[in-house]
Structure formats: structure tokens, C-alpha cells
mmCIF file with all atom_site columns, C-alpha atoms in Angstrom:
data_model
loop_
_atom_site.group_PDB
_atom_site.id
_atom_site.type_symbol
_atom_site.label_atom_id
_atom_site.label_alt_id
_atom_site.label_comp_id
_atom_site.label_asym_id
_atom_site.label_entity_id
_atom_site.label_seq_id
_atom_site.pdbx_PDB_ins_code
_atom_site.Cartn_x
_atom_site.Cartn_y
_atom_site.Cartn_z
_atom_site.occupancy
_atom_site.B_iso_or_equiv
_atom_site.pdbx_formal_charge
_atom_site.auth_seq_id
_atom_site.auth_comp_id
_atom_site.auth_asym_id
_atom_site.auth_atom_id
_atom_site.pdbx_PDB_model_num
ATOM 1   C CA . UNK E 1 1   ? -7.337  9.566   -24.906 1.00 0.00 ? 1   UNK E CA 1
ATOM 2   C CA . UNK E 1 2   ? -5.200  8.163   -27.775 1.00 0.00 ? 2   UNK E CA 1
ATOM 3   C CA . UNK E 1 3   ? -3.036  5.560   -27.102 1.00 0.00 ? 3   UNK E CA 1
ATOM 4   C CA . UNK E 1 4   ? 0.807   5.644   -27.475 1.00 0.00 ? 4   UNK E CA 1
ATOM 5   C CA . UNK E 1 5   ? 3.680   3.600   -26.058 1.00 0.00 ? 5   UNK E CA 1
ATOM 6   C CA . UNK E 1 6   ? 4.154   6.350   -23.963 1.00 0.00 ? 6   UNK E CA 1
ATOM 7   C CA . UNK E 1 7   ? 0.940   6.582   -21.920 1.00 0.00 ? 7   UNK E CA 1
ATOM 8   C CA . UNK E 1 8   ? 0.885   2.683   -22.243 1.00 0.00 ? 8   UNK E CA 1
ATOM 9   C CA . UNK E 1 9   ? 4.513   2.714   -20.357 1.00 0.00 ? 9   UNK E CA 1
ATOM 10  C CA . UNK E 1 10  ? 3.040   5.182   -18.009 1.00 0.00 ? 10  UNK E CA 1
ATOM 11  C CA . UNK E 1 11  ? -0.048  2.890   -17.430 1.00 0.00 ? 11  UNK E CA 1
ATOM 12  C CA . UNK E 1 12  ? 2.284   -0.368  -16.992 1.00 0.00 ? 12  UNK E CA 1
ATOM 13  C CA . UNK E 1 13  ? 3.970   1.758   -14.137 1.00 0.00 ? 13  UNK E CA 1
ATOM 14  C CA . UNK E 1 14  ? 1.174   2.876   -12.269 1.00 0.00 ? 14  UNK E CA 1
ATOM 15  C CA . UNK E 1 15  ? -0.296  -0.973  -12.300 1.00 0.00 ? 15  UNK E CA 1
ATOM 16  C CA . UNK E 1 16  ? 3.252   -1.697  -10.913 1.00 0.00 ? 16  UNK E CA 1
ATOM 17  C CA . UNK E 1 17  ? 2.803   0.675   -7.992  1.00 0.00 ? 17  UNK E CA 1
ATOM 18  C CA . UNK E 1 18  ? -0.882  0.656   -7.538  1.00 0.00 ? 18  UNK E CA 1
ATOM 19  C CA . UNK E 1 19  ? -1.801  -3.124  -8.823  1.00 0.00 ? 19  UNK E CA 1
ATOM 20  C CA . UNK E 1 20  ? -5.167  -3.964  -10.098 1.00 0.00 ? 20  UNK E CA 1
ATOM 21  C CA . UNK E 1 21  ? -7.952  -5.253  -8.360  1.00 0.00 ? 21  UNK E CA 1
ATOM 22  C CA . UNK E 1 22  ? -7.804  -9.065  -9.077  1.00 0.00 ? 22  UNK E CA 1
ATOM 23  C CA . UNK E 1 23  ? -4.416  -9.030  -7.718  1.00 0.00 ? 23  UNK E CA 1
ATOM 24  C CA . UNK E 1 24  ? -5.117  -7.596  -4.347  1.00 0.00 ? 24  UNK E CA 1
ATOM 25  C CA . UNK E 1 25  ? -4.633  -3.775  -5.711  1.00 0.00 ? 25  UNK E CA 1
ATOM 26  C CA . UNK E 1 26  ? -6.872  -0.915  -7.097  1.00 0.00 ? 26  UNK E CA 1
ATOM 27  C CA . UNK E 1 27  ? -10.067 -0.918  -9.178  1.00 0.00 ? 27  UNK E CA 1
ATOM 28  C CA . UNK E 1 28  ? -10.035 -1.106  -12.370 1.00 0.00 ? 28  UNK E CA 1
ATOM 29  C CA . UNK E 1 29  ? -12.516 2.133   -12.388 1.00 0.00 ? 29  UNK E CA 1
ATOM 30  C CA . UNK E 1 30  ? -9.714  3.697   -10.392 1.00 0.00 ? 30  UNK E CA 1
ATOM 31  C CA . UNK E 1 31  ? -7.135  2.924   -13.026 1.00 0.00 ? 31  UNK E CA 1
ATOM 32  C CA . UNK E 1 32  ? -9.598  4.966   -15.807 1.00 0.00 ? 32  UNK E CA 1
ATOM 33  C CA . UNK E 1 33  ? -10.056 7.468   -13.757 1.00 0.00 ? 33  UNK E CA 1
ATOM 34  C CA . UNK E 1 34  ? -6.686  8.612   -13.116 1.00 0.00 ? 34  UNK E CA 1
ATOM 35  C CA . UNK E 1 35  ? -5.740  8.072   -17.478 1.00 0.00 ? 35  UNK E CA 1
ATOM 36  C CA . UNK E 1 36  ? -9.219  9.520   -17.778 1.00 0.00 ? 36  UNK E CA 1
ATOM 37  C CA . UNK E 1 37  ? -10.211 6.598   -20.239 1.00 0.00 ? 37  UNK E CA 1
ATOM 38  C CA . UNK E 1 38  ? -13.292 4.368   -20.038 1.00 0.00 ? 38  UNK E CA 1
ATOM 39  C CA . UNK E 1 39  ? -13.624 1.017   -18.984 1.00 0.00 ? 39  UNK E CA 1
ATOM 40  C CA . UNK E 1 40  ? -14.457 0.387   -22.658 1.00 0.00 ? 40  UNK E CA 1
ATOM 41  C CA . UNK E 1 41  ? -11.446 1.761   -23.897 1.00 0.00 ? 41  UNK E CA 1
ATOM 42  C CA . UNK E 1 42  ? -9.167  -0.248  -21.248 1.00 0.00 ? 42  UNK E CA 1
ATOM 43  C CA . UNK E 1 43  ? -11.376 -3.517  -22.971 1.00 0.00 ? 43  UNK E CA 1
ATOM 44  C CA . UNK E 1 44  ? -10.487 -1.987  -26.484 1.00 0.00 ? 44  UNK E CA 1
ATOM 45  C CA . UNK E 1 45  ? -6.842  -2.073  -25.534 1.00 0.00 ? 45  UNK E CA 1
ATOM 46  C CA . UNK E 1 46  ? -6.160  -5.019  -23.398 1.00 0.00 ? 46  UNK E CA 1
ATOM 47  C CA . UNK E 1 47  ? -7.015  -7.324  -26.458 1.00 0.00 ? 47  UNK E CA 1
ATOM 48  C CA . UNK E 1 48  ? -4.090  -5.252  -28.348 1.00 0.00 ? 48  UNK E CA 1
ATOM 49  C CA . UNK E 1 49  ? -1.123  -7.665  -27.803 1.00 0.00 ? 49  UNK E CA 1
ATOM 50  C CA . UNK E 1 50  ? 1.558   -4.810  -27.037 1.00 0.00 ? 50  UNK E CA 1
ATOM 51  C CA . UNK E 1 51  ? -0.777  -3.015  -24.096 1.00 0.00 ? 51  UNK E CA 1
ATOM 52  C CA . UNK E 1 52  ? -1.528  -6.553  -22.683 1.00 0.00 ? 52  UNK E CA 1
ATOM 53  C CA . UNK E 1 53  ? 1.776   -8.037  -22.660 1.00 0.00 ? 53  UNK E CA 1
ATOM 54  C CA . UNK E 1 54  ? 2.543   -4.213  -20.462 1.00 0.00 ? 54  UNK E CA 1
ATOM 55  C CA . UNK E 1 55  ? -0.291  -4.820  -18.386 1.00 0.00 ? 55  UNK E CA 1
ATOM 56  C CA . UNK E 1 56  ? 0.773   -8.468  -17.901 1.00 0.00 ? 56  UNK E CA 1
ATOM 57  C CA . UNK E 1 57  ? 4.086   -7.568  -16.719 1.00 0.00 ? 57  UNK E CA 1
ATOM 58  C CA . UNK E 1 58  ? 3.216   -4.853  -14.274 1.00 0.00 ? 58  UNK E CA 1
ATOM 59  C CA . UNK E 1 59  ? 0.776   -6.914  -12.491 1.00 0.00 ? 59  UNK E CA 1
ATOM 60  C CA . UNK E 1 60  ? 3.397   -9.654  -12.579 1.00 0.00 ? 60  UNK E CA 1
ATOM 61  C CA . UNK E 1 61  ? 5.628   -7.112  -11.160 1.00 0.00 ? 61  UNK E CA 1
ATOM 62  C CA . UNK E 1 62  ? 3.406   -5.951  -8.318  1.00 0.00 ? 62  UNK E CA 1
ATOM 63  C CA . UNK E 1 63  ? 2.321   -9.344  -7.195  1.00 0.00 ? 63  UNK E CA 1
ATOM 64  C CA . UNK E 1 64  ? 5.987   -10.043 -6.903  1.00 0.00 ? 64  UNK E CA 1
ATOM 65  C CA . UNK E 1 65  ? 6.571   -6.726  -4.650  1.00 0.00 ? 65  UNK E CA 1
ATOM 66  C CA . UNK E 1 66  ? 3.525   -7.613  -2.546  1.00 0.00 ? 66  UNK E CA 1
ATOM 67  C CA . UNK E 1 67  ? 4.790   -11.146 -1.667  1.00 0.00 ? 67  UNK E CA 1
ATOM 68  C CA . UNK E 1 68  ? 7.809   -9.885  -0.338  1.00 0.00 ? 68  UNK E CA 1
ATOM 69  C CA . UNK E 1 69  ? 6.113   -7.017  1.872   1.00 0.00 ? 69  UNK E CA 1
ATOM 70  C CA . UNK E 1 70  ? 3.841   -9.942  3.049   1.00 0.00 ? 70  UNK E CA 1
ATOM 71  C CA . UNK E 1 71  ? 6.734   -12.366 3.828   1.00 0.00 ? 71  UNK E CA 1
ATOM 72  C CA . UNK E 1 72  ? 9.180   -9.048  5.370   1.00 0.00 ? 72  UNK E CA 1
ATOM 73  C CA . UNK E 1 73  ? 5.568   -8.700  7.374   1.00 0.00 ? 73  UNK E CA 1
ATOM 74  C CA . UNK E 1 74  ? 5.203   -11.570 8.411   1.00 0.00 ? 74  UNK E CA 1
ATOM 75  C CA . UNK E 1 75  ? 8.848   -12.121 9.646   1.00 0.00 ? 75  UNK E CA 1
ATOM 76  C CA . UNK E 1 76  ? 8.715   -9.221  11.497  1.00 0.00 ? 76  UNK E CA 1
ATOM 77  C CA . UNK E 1 77  ? 5.590   -10.423 13.008  1.00 0.00 ? 77  UNK E CA 1
ATOM 78  C CA . UNK E 1 78  ? 7.215   -13.916 13.932  1.00 0.00 ? 78  UNK E CA 1
ATOM 79  C CA . UNK E 1 79  ? 10.453  -12.646 15.515  1.00 0.00 ? 79  UNK E CA 1
ATOM 80  C CA . UNK E 1 80  ? 8.572   -9.782  17.407  1.00 0.00 ? 80  UNK E CA 1
ATOM 81  C CA . UNK E 1 81  ? 9.682   -6.014  17.070  1.00 0.00 ? 81  UNK E CA 1
ATOM 82  C CA . UNK E 1 82  ? 9.520   -2.142  19.087  1.00 0.00 ? 82  UNK E CA 1
ATOM 83  C CA . UNK E 1 83  ? 8.678   0.576   17.896  1.00 0.00 ? 83  UNK E CA 1
ATOM 84  C CA . UNK E 1 84  ? 8.656   4.537   19.360  1.00 0.00 ? 84  UNK E CA 1
ATOM 85  C CA . UNK E 1 85  ? 4.711   6.026   19.655  1.00 0.00 ? 85  UNK E CA 1
ATOM 86  C CA . UNK E 1 86  ? 4.799   9.822   19.873  1.00 0.00 ? 86  UNK E CA 1
ATOM 87  C CA . UNK E 1 87  ? 1.963   11.267  22.406  1.00 0.00 ? 87  UNK E CA 1
ATOM 88  C CA . UNK E 1 88  ? 1.111   15.141  23.158  1.00 0.00 ? 88  UNK E CA 1
ATOM 89  C CA . UNK E 1 89  ? -0.515  16.070  26.056  1.00 0.00 ? 89  UNK E CA 1
ATOM 90  C CA . UNK E 1 90  ? -2.346  19.555  26.126  1.00 0.00 ? 90  UNK E CA 1
ATOM 91  C CA . UNK E 1 91  ? -2.774  21.286  29.012  1.00 0.00 ? 91  UNK E CA 1
ATOM 92  C CA . UNK E 1 92  ? -5.174  23.877  30.252  1.00 0.00 ? 92  UNK E CA 1
ATOM 93  C CA . UNK E 1 93  ? -6.047  25.569  33.317  1.00 0.00 ? 93  UNK E CA 1
ATOM 94  C CA . UNK E 1 94  ? -9.156  27.950  34.268  1.00 0.00 ? 94  UNK E CA 1
ATOM 95  C CA . UNK E 1 95  ? -8.722  31.603  33.403  1.00 0.00 ? 95  UNK E CA 1
ATOM 96  C CA . UNK E 1 96  ? -11.022 32.513  36.278  1.00 0.00 ? 96  UNK E CA 1
ATOM 97  C CA . UNK E 1 97  ? -13.850 33.249  34.088  1.00 0.00 ? 97  UNK E CA 1
ATOM 98  C CA . UNK E 1 98  ? -15.233 29.575  33.953  1.00 0.00 ? 98  UNK E CA 1
ATOM 99  C CA . UNK E 1 99  ? -13.400 29.378  30.585  1.00 0.00 ? 99  UNK E CA 1
ATOM 100 C CA . UNK E 1 100 ? -10.062 26.952  29.448  1.00 0.00 ? 100 UNK E CA 1
ATOM 101 C CA . UNK E 1 101 ? -6.658  28.627  29.048  1.00 0.00 ? 101 UNK E CA 1
ATOM 102 C CA . UNK E 1 102 ? -4.002  26.971  27.152  1.00 0.00 ? 102 UNK E CA 1
ATOM 103 C CA . UNK E 1 103 ? -0.817  26.619  29.304  1.00 0.00 ? 103 UNK E CA 1
ATOM 104 C CA . UNK E 1 104 ? 1.329   24.387  27.740  1.00 0.00 ? 104 UNK E CA 1
ATOM 105 C CA . UNK E 1 105 ? 1.884   20.979  25.827  1.00 0.00 ? 105 UNK E CA 1
ATOM 106 C CA . UNK E 1 106 ? 3.296   18.266  27.275  1.00 0.00 ? 106 UNK E CA 1
ATOM 107 C CA . UNK E 1 107 ? 5.781   15.547  24.454  1.00 0.00 ? 107 UNK E CA 1
ATOM 108 C CA . UNK E 1 108 ? 6.960   12.324  25.292  1.00 0.00 ? 108 UNK E CA 1
ATOM 109 C CA . UNK E 1 109 ? 7.894   9.198   23.365  1.00 0.00 ? 109 UNK E CA 1
ATOM 110 C CA . UNK E 1 110 ? 6.929   5.432   24.777  1.00 0.00 ? 110 UNK E CA 1
ATOM 111 C CA . UNK E 1 111 ? 8.690   2.361   23.320  1.00 0.00 ? 111 UNK E CA 1
ATOM 112 C CA . UNK E 1 112 ? 6.097   -0.011  22.666  1.00 0.00 ? 112 UNK E CA 1
ATOM 113 C CA . UNK E 1 113 ? 6.936   -3.656  22.391  1.00 0.00 ? 113 UNK E CA 1
ATOM 114 C CA . UNK E 1 114 ? 5.319   -6.241  19.838  1.00 0.00 ? 114 UNK E CA 1
ATOM 115 C CA . UNK E 1 115 ? 5.984   -9.572  21.405  1.00 0.00 ? 115 UNK E CA 1
ATOM 116 C CA . UNK E 1 116 ? 6.872   -12.463 18.898  1.00 0.00 ? 116 UNK E CA 1
ATOM 117 C CA . UNK E 1 117 ? 3.684   -13.972 16.845  1.00 0.00 ? 117 UNK E CA 1
ATOM 118 C CA . UNK E 1 118 ? 3.886   -17.964 17.016  1.00 0.00 ? 118 UNK E CA 1
ATOM 119 C CA . UNK E 1 119 ? 0.959   -18.497 14.534  1.00 0.00 ? 119 UNK E CA 1
ATOM 120 C CA . UNK E 1 120 ? 3.361   -16.312 12.041  1.00 0.00 ? 120 UNK E CA 1
ATOM 121 C CA . UNK E 1 121 ? 6.557   -18.069 12.815  1.00 0.00 ? 121 UNK E CA 1
ATOM 122 C CA . UNK E 1 122 ? 4.663   -21.143 12.145  1.00 0.00 ? 122 UNK E CA 1
ATOM 123 C CA . UNK E 1 123 ? 3.469   -20.315 9.280   1.00 0.00 ? 123 UNK E CA 1
ATOM 124 C CA . UNK E 1 124 ? 6.636   -19.201 7.780   1.00 0.00 ? 124 UNK E CA 1
ATOM 125 C CA . UNK E 1 125 ? 8.969   -22.261 8.822   1.00 0.00 ? 125 UNK E CA 1
ATOM 126 C CA . UNK E 1 126 ? 6.525   -24.572 7.783   1.00 0.00 ? 126 UNK E CA 1
ATOM 127 C CA . UNK E 1 127 ? 6.188   -22.475 4.008   1.00 0.00 ? 127 UNK E CA 1
ATOM 128 C CA . UNK E 1 128 ? 9.980   -21.143 4.062   1.00 0.00 ? 128 UNK E CA 1
ATOM 129 C CA . UNK E 1 129 ? 11.772  -24.760 3.293   1.00 0.00 ? 129 UNK E CA 1
ATOM 130 C CA . UNK E 1 130 ? 8.602   -27.245 3.633   1.00 0.00 ? 130 UNK E CA 1
ATOM 131 C CA . UNK E 1 131 ? 11.357  -30.141 3.421   1.00 0.00 ? 131 UNK E CA 1
ATOM 132 C CA . UNK E 1 132 ? 12.593  -29.005 7.351   1.00 0.00 ? 132 UNK E CA 1
#
């Protein structure tokens, strides 16, 4: 594949979305396969400042977004939350010949509550504002 600014911009967008392994994201092998390039091509391009800058900025954006997601998840766990769980039961009856026959379905929702997580709360309170 031939290098181009457009391709590199698409690669940067991909890394922003999926990350790379060093940042908790996708494997380099997955990145290369997605763009149909070899690892050697990536290694050559990363030495070029334009490409390197794009990938570096994209990795930083991925890390920042991941950090936000983690803090939100920790905050949710710290205070507790609830969600709806969907259930479905398929009801069969014997057809008189020893074989099951579909009689119907029963659907219902169940509200599930998750208790606050003290460890998550302690971690957040200790790390959000260490002076307090």
C-alpha cells in the first residue's frame, strides 16, 4: 500500500478508536491487517516524523478516552447502580406422542441493583483530590 496523508489520517482515526497494545488497545498485527500493510511497512513509516506524529497524537487521544471511561466506570461502581435484565422462557408441552411442542413464550424484565463498591469509592476519593 502506498503512503499518503489521507491513509495516514485514516490510520490515526483507527488508533484513536482502537488504540495499540502498549496503551491497552489492539495488537499491531490487527492494525496492519486492517490496513493491509506489513509490520515492516509500519516500522518504516513510524520513523517518518509526519506519520509518527499522527500515531503519537492518536495514541494519546485513545489513552485519554480510556482514562475517562475507567473513571466513569469506577464512579458508577463506587455509588452503585441498577439496570434492567431481560428474561425469556420458552414453554413446551407434550404433543401426546412424546415430543415437545412449542406452547408459547414468557418475557419479563427484572430490575437488578448493584450495591456501592467501597473499594472503588475509597480509590476515587484517595486519588481524585489527594490533599483532602
